[in-house]
């Protein structure tokens, strides 16, 4: 049998005996996978020697346990957990190597690096007599990447909850001292968690662990890719069932003990009535959560159970931005390729089509892993040769084992770029940045035109594979909001990115740049732990941040860790990575998307074919057509005729705006038909139409329905009428929607937008989101006062931390930033409301809570300029009015008739200046702060006088700043 042959090679003959004795010694060619808690620091040549050994062989050093060095792994726990446990790390994809080199936990202060794995800079001098006890012992056997990934996640999750763990694959211990120490640690643990695979029953150490914890009645078995019903000793010995027909038989012989003892261990496992967990590919998250709750309950950690329950409730509400599309179709190849790019292999139904995936470019420098069964390897090659016939392309070279097929690329993209650029004296300069798709590195990029279905693909992938991650984190990739969206992850990662108590380091004040980097670093470090997250960056607009032009990689951690990243973008290439270019749906899929479950005669199918061709098979347009056909009693022929007769508006497009709208006039006409349907159903004051119009001026995220309706109600009445011909045509279309012209409710209007495919609802029913194409079209279609209506609605709604992107969008419209022009000019009264209720709270919240220092200060600066301009304009108008001949009948503005308006404006400017001064102190800019506070004192003393509380407070702040400035100049 394969399993027996494997073990007979791995274990010397002297080990095939009873292992129940604590004095048994076992030897293996692999390294010890466990770690010592609390270790002193290595120095000098010993550290250099360890560095060299670990760098060269990619695994732990061969370390002796009595008085010698042991690699230390970092726990993935919070700062109050003062222990270091075993680290189980998956080998590189495509190889079954040893455990990876560990990082150190930052709270242990042992020199943690920024990489995924690195040699521990502080190794241990360890004595077995100092062995501490642990809450949980995690035992496993095997090198399958999915098994190691699961075990890593389980260990890290337990440690985060404050449950100390010791994890080990005893078959990989190097010497007898290692075995003795692991055995002592195992015996000292309160509970034992054994991750059982079919190979565990042929592993003598796993069977011994099984007997040990069964005898103590503190065992929690986790069946990995099998179930409790599969673990019957009779079936295993008699090779019954698909699971055991190849690797079953006399596995008790590999145990090295007696058949009776082996049967007792397996039968004892099958007789367990409770405390058993089963994990398959689709329930990893649930299994780990149940394991944590079960262990915490047995350990009496009630707070852990409550914390996990709260987490589950939050994930259910906030994990996904949209409901799953039940009508999702096609994209099977793209979903399989995304799985391949992230995990390095595929599973489930996609495995059947595995060999159909081809490389996109000629692929070199691929290594073929040595397989034990060369016949299998030759069969794989023959199958690839038959399926690859296109010239200039080369099939991927795979390695195949019993359970998985993998591929690994060995040359870095950077080296390939250099070689490509030097070839023929730079002749291939345009191809210098082209690189290969990286498989198994945890990063995937999906590119395609706007409206082609990138978000739908990412959403479907996230739903399908969500159980492989602790949580799906969805980030909007718009350049102005990307950094804020990234820092918004802090509640889910449970880190503090605020600036309080963080701006002092060793007695010196950090600069604003250092504080911002520290906040980003905290999020980045949490994503580098062994707990896997799926981070989706949707609609990335640029590789560089809009605020400071830093590249995207400054935000993200290094790839190759447990956390995976999927990025969708319209950019042709991103971060020197080859993208998965999303193509249009096939003709059959496009037709199904439009007609749904309805059946049409051939003539109507021909009309749908014409619509499909005119839309360019754009997924967004096809979805809107399908929605119209399902909502209205209209056939495809009449819809095609209606769209063709719709007059096209004369828009002026800039070169930067979506080419999809500029080049697809039929899509513009289709959107106009939708708006006309809303207008005819509800009259010229259609709330649905106005809600769609104002959507283009909000931020990129989901919009609260109430805020959207509030802005829509501020849009003036529509004046243009509808011709008699169009009234008759639209009446035929909307006869099923006709109601009285009474205003529909907000919910009904939002529902209509969702049903017709103009918007989509979020998990929270009070929020809806519009596609970028719809928002751009709405901006072009709407009148200029629409943007002002949005700003007014946001101003009177006031500050709310739940929808920061819409507050920022209003500020962009009013103030403009950098070279952007001002879109909305507010009168003095509206400007005062915006500054009081939005700008000041937003700036302070952005600065203190998210450490976005420069963005907050820039907002206050442009706000100060706007207030000064408004104040100057107000004064000049008053002076002009006073210079006119005195006449009681002369027209006067509100500002001229209100003597307190200028005073209120000046005092608000003083408040903004004082806020800027206080924030400048956080970054050590005492000279700028001193200048700002002096202006504040001057304004308040001029209006309120010297003894007013606000003036006194400003002078106290001035004294503090002056003292700090003097100390800085004197040092």
XYZ file of N, CA, C and O in Angstrom, residues 171-258:
352
model
N 5.669 13.824 13.896
C 6.410 13.030 12.922
C 7.595 13.794 12.349
O 8.477 13.197 11.733
N 7.626 15.076 12.561
C 8.700 15.897 12.004
C 9.717 16.314 13.059
O 10.581 17.133 12.780
N 9.597 15.799 14.250
C 10.609 16.071 15.269
C 11.924 15.411 14.863
O 11.934 14.297 14.348
N 13.016 16.055 15.195
C 14.304 15.626 14.670
C 15.003 14.598 15.556
O 15.703 13.717 15.070
N 14.844 14.725 16.861
C 15.605 13.849 17.736
C 14.768 13.478 18.951
O 13.641 13.936 19.139
N 15.347 12.641 19.792
C 14.609 12.123 20.940
C 14.282 13.215 21.947
O 13.231 13.178 22.593
N 15.171 14.187 22.097
C 14.881 15.272 23.032
C 13.671 16.076 22.574
O 12.856 16.512 23.385
N 13.571 16.286 21.274
C 12.392 16.982 20.747
C 11.121 16.212 21.063
O 10.116 16.770 21.496
N 11.172 14.902 20.854
C 10.006 14.074 21.145
C 9.638 14.140 22.622
O 8.466 14.251 22.975
N 10.638 14.061 23.481
C 10.364 14.089 24.918
C 9.714 15.401 25.332
O 8.765 15.424 26.125
N 10.229 16.504 24.791
C 9.693 17.809 25.169
C 8.270 17.994 24.660
O 7.400 18.498 25.379
N 8.004 17.568 23.425
C 6.650 17.674 22.895
C 5.701 16.796 23.691
O 4.562 17.174 23.981
N 6.170 15.615 24.078
C 5.321 14.725 24.854
C 4.979 15.330 26.208
O 3.844 15.223 26.687
N 5.957 15.986 26.845
C 5.683 16.638 28.122
C 4.685 17.793 27.943
O 3.803 17.990 28.778
N 4.863 18.544 26.859
C 3.911 19.625 26.593
C 2.512 19.078 26.348
O 1.511 19.631 26.816
N 2.437 17.967 25.620
C 1.141 17.354 25.340
C 0.465 16.904 26.631
O -0.739 17.103 26.822
N 1.232 16.312 27.516
C 0.667 15.824 28.766
C 0.239 16.957 29.694
O -0.614 16.762 30.570
N 0.844 18.131 29.512
C 0.505 19.258 30.389
C -0.686 20.058 29.912
O -1.186 20.911 30.636
N -1.151 19.809 28.679
C -2.258 20.593 28.127
C -3.585 20.153 28.724
O -3.810 18.972 29.007
N -4.474 21.112 28.868
C -5.789 20.819 29.439
C -6.670 20.050 28.475
O -7.395 19.138 28.878
N -6.627 20.391 27.202
C -7.421 19.718 26.186
C -6.543 19.418 24.983
O -5.558 20.124 24.717
N -6.925 18.387 24.270
C -6.228 18.021 23.053
C -7.130 18.139 21.852
O -8.240 17.591 21.830
N -6.690 18.881 20.837
C -7.406 19.003 19.569
C -6.588 18.270 18.518
O -5.451 18.659 18.229
N -7.137 17.198 17.975
C -6.460 16.423 16.952
C -7.164 16.629 15.619
O -8.372 16.380 15.503
N -6.422 17.122 14.651
C -6.961 17.305 13.299
C -6.685 16.015 12.548
O -5.541 15.715 12.192
N -7.717 15.240 12.314
C -7.587 13.889 11.785
C -7.824 13.862 10.285
O -8.840 14.371 9.788
N -6.894 13.293 9.571
C -7.035 13.006 8.151
C -6.896 11.503 7.968
O -6.614 10.765 8.914
N -7.062 11.029 6.763
C -6.940 9.582 6.529
C -5.519 9.096 6.796
O -5.314 7.925 7.127
N -4.541 9.968 6.694
C -3.166 9.577 6.964
C -2.858 9.515 8.459
O -1.827 8.973 8.847
N -3.723 10.109 9.266
C -3.461 10.107 10.706
C -3.471 8.698 11.279
O -2.746 8.402 12.234
N -4.272 7.784 10.700
C -4.393 6.441 11.247
C -3.208 5.558 10.881
O -3.096 4.440 11.379
N -2.353 6.050 10.003
C -1.108 5.360 9.721
C 0.091 6.057 10.314
O 1.229 5.704 10.016
N -0.168 7.052 11.150
C 0.911 7.808 11.790
C 0.995 7.376 13.252
O 0.044 7.559 14.012
N 2.103 6.797 13.680
C 2.187 6.300 15.060
C 2.000 7.386 16.098
O 1.413 7.143 17.153
N 2.451 8.590 15.805
C 2.329 9.674 16.779
C 0.880 10.131 16.921
O 0.419 10.439 18.016
N 0.160 10.192 15.819
C -1.246 10.585 15.891
C -2.056 9.569 16.680
O -2.943 9.929 17.470
N -1.766 8.285 16.477
C -2.489 7.254 17.221
C -2.154 7.332 18.703
O -3.032 7.172 19.566
N -0.892 7.578 19.017
C -0.523 7.726 20.417
C -1.217 8.927 21.046
O -1.695 8.866 22.191
N -1.280 10.056 20.324
C -2.001 11.224 20.839
C -3.478 10.899 21.033
O -4.100 11.337 22.017
N -4.018 10.142 20.110
C -5.420 9.754 20.206
C -5.669 8.931 21.474
O -6.628 9.187 22.230
N -4.825 7.963 21.727
C -4.966 7.135 22.931
C -4.792 7.972 24.195
O -5.508 7.801 25.196
N -3.827 8.881 24.150
C -3.539 9.718 25.321
C -4.756 10.544 25.726
O -5.199 10.506 26.884
N -5.320 11.296 24.779
C -6.417 12.203 25.125
C -7.741 11.466 25.320
O -8.607 11.939 26.057
N -7.905 10.310 24.670
C -9.097 9.520 24.931
C -9.094 8.997 26.360
O -10.136 8.974 27.027
N -7.920 8.591 26.822
C -7.829 8.087 28.190
C -8.141 9.174 29.212
O -8.746 8.917 30.252
N -7.736 10.416 28.905
C -7.986 11.533 29.812
C -9.363 12.145 29.628
O -9.759 13.030 30.397
N -10.071 11.713 28.583
C -11.404 12.246 28.259
C -11.381 13.762 28.056
O -12.269 14.490 28.500
N -10.341 14.233 27.396
C -10.235 15.665 27.090
C -9.902 15.867 25.619
O -9.132 16.748 25.261
N -10.475 15.024 24.766
C -10.181 15.058 23.338
C -11.268 15.812 22.580
O -12.462 15.628 22.833
N -10.837 16.671 21.640
C -11.739 17.300 20.676
C -11.230 16.952 19.282
O -10.290 17.563 18.786
N -11.799 15.936 18.629
C -11.337 15.580 17.283
C -11.979 16.467 16.220
O -13.157 16.817 16.308
N -11.192 16.834 15.230
C -11.691 17.574 14.067
C -11.392 16.725 12.848
O -10.229 16.482 12.515
N -12.428 16.256 12.189
C -12.272 15.399 11.017
C -12.071 16.282 9.789
O -12.958 17.062 9.425
N -10.926 16.133 9.170
C -10.563 17.009 8.057
C -10.759 16.244 6.748
O -10.083 15.242 6.483
N -11.683 16.742 5.937
C -12.022 16.125 4.646
C -12.495 14.682 4.801
O -12.289 13.845 3.921
N -13.095 14.361 5.903
C -13.755 13.086 6.104
C -14.711 13.248 7.282
O -14.755 14.321 7.911
N -15.477 12.193 7.582
C -16.458 12.289 8.642
C -16.269 11.225 9.699
O -15.489 10.280 9.520
N -16.969 11.337 10.810
C -16.856 10.319 11.868
C -17.240 8.926 11.395
O -16.683 7.933 11.875
N -18.165 8.836 10.457
C -18.591 7.520 9.972
C -17.491 6.808 9.190
O -17.569 5.595 8.979
N -16.503 7.554 8.730
C -15.401 6.946 7.994
C -14.361 6.318 8.909
O -13.492 5.586 8.426
N -14.426 6.628 10.184
C -13.362 6.221 11.101
C -13.781 4.984 11.888
O -13.931 5.014 13.117
N -14.012 3.891 11.190
C -14.313 2.604 11.800
C -13.147 1.667 11.534
O -12.711 1.518 10.387
N -12.640 1.045 12.585
C -11.450 0.217 12.438
C -11.674 -0.929 11.461
O -10.770 -1.279 10.683
N -12.873 -1.492 11.460
C -13.140 -2.604 10.549
C -13.070 -2.171 9.100
O -12.480 -2.854 8.250
N -13.648 -1.010 8.783
C -13.590 -0.518 7.406
C -12.169 -0.190 6.988
O -11.781 -0.412 5.834
N -11.396 0.335 7.897
C -10.022 0.700 7.557
C -9.200 -0.548 7.269
O -8.470 -0.619 6.264
N -9.321 -1.548 8.111
C -8.515 -2.760 7.935
C -8.963 -3.536 6.703
O -8.138 -4.034 5.928
N -10.271 -3.578 6.470
C -10.789 -4.359 5.353
C -10.847 -3.562 4.055
O -11.376 -4.059 3.052
N -10.338 -2.329 4.085
C -10.255 -1.493 2.881
C -11.624 -1.309 2.231
O -11.793 -1.461 1.026
N -12.600 -0.959 3.049
C -13.954 -0.765 2.549
C -14.233 0.726 2.359
O -13.840 1.545 3.181
N -14.945 1.031 1.324
C -15.295 2.423 1.038
C -14.236 3.111 0.190
O -13.075 2.698 0.125
N -14.669 4.184 -0.480
C -13.749 4.904 -1.361
C -12.565 5.496 -0.601
O -11.481 5.635 -1.137
N -12.792 5.850 0.646
C -11.735 6.516 1.407
C -10.590 5.571 1.745
O -9.430 5.989 1.808
N -10.903 4.288 1.940
C -9.887 3.363 2.455
C -9.451 2.309 1.446
O -8.573 1.511 1.755
N -10.027 2.291 0.272
C -9.680 1.223 -0.662
C -8.250 1.318 -1.173
O -7.680 0.338 -1.636
N -7.640 2.493 -1.060
C -6.254 2.658 -1.493
C -5.271 2.706 -0.332
O -4.164 2.204 -0.438
N -5.677 3.351 0.753
C -4.732 3.564 1.855
C -5.139 2.808 3.107
O -4.580 3.024 4.174
N -6.139 1.913 2.998
C -6.541 1.139 4.161
C -5.648 -0.064 4.366
O -4.499 -0.110 3.931
N -6.183 -1.046 5.078
C -5.399 -2.241 5.329
C -4.863 -2.261 6.744
O -5.465 -1.709 7.665
N -3.743 -2.915 6.931
C -3.175 -3.108 8.257
C -2.378 -1.882 8.687
O -1.159 -1.923 8.877
N -3.063 -0.775 8.841
C -2.386 0.455 9.263
C -1.879 0.354 10.698
O -1.009 1.129 11.095
N -2.431 -0.570 11.446
C -1.966 -0.708 12.824
C -0.498 -1.115 12.866
O 0.200 -0.880 13.856
N -0.022 -1.731 11.771
C 1.390 -2.114 11.746
C 2.286 -0.882 11.744
O 3.381 -0.884 12.316
N 1.832 0.174 11.087
C 2.616 1.407 11.082
C 2.607 2.082 12.439
O 3.500 2.882 12.747
N 1.582 1.790 13.219
C 1.546 2.319 14.583
C 2.717 1.777 15.392
O 3.272 2.466 16.253
N 3.135 0.569 15.098
C 4.283 0.021 15.785
C 3.928 -0.711 17.052
O 4.801 -1.291 17.701
N 2.684 -0.668 17.429
C 2.260 -1.350 18.636
C 1.449 -2.581 18.288
O 1.675 -3.238 17.264
N 0.473 -2.899 19.116
C -0.353 -4.060 18.893
C -1.626 -3.679 18.153
O -2.114 -2.556 18.261
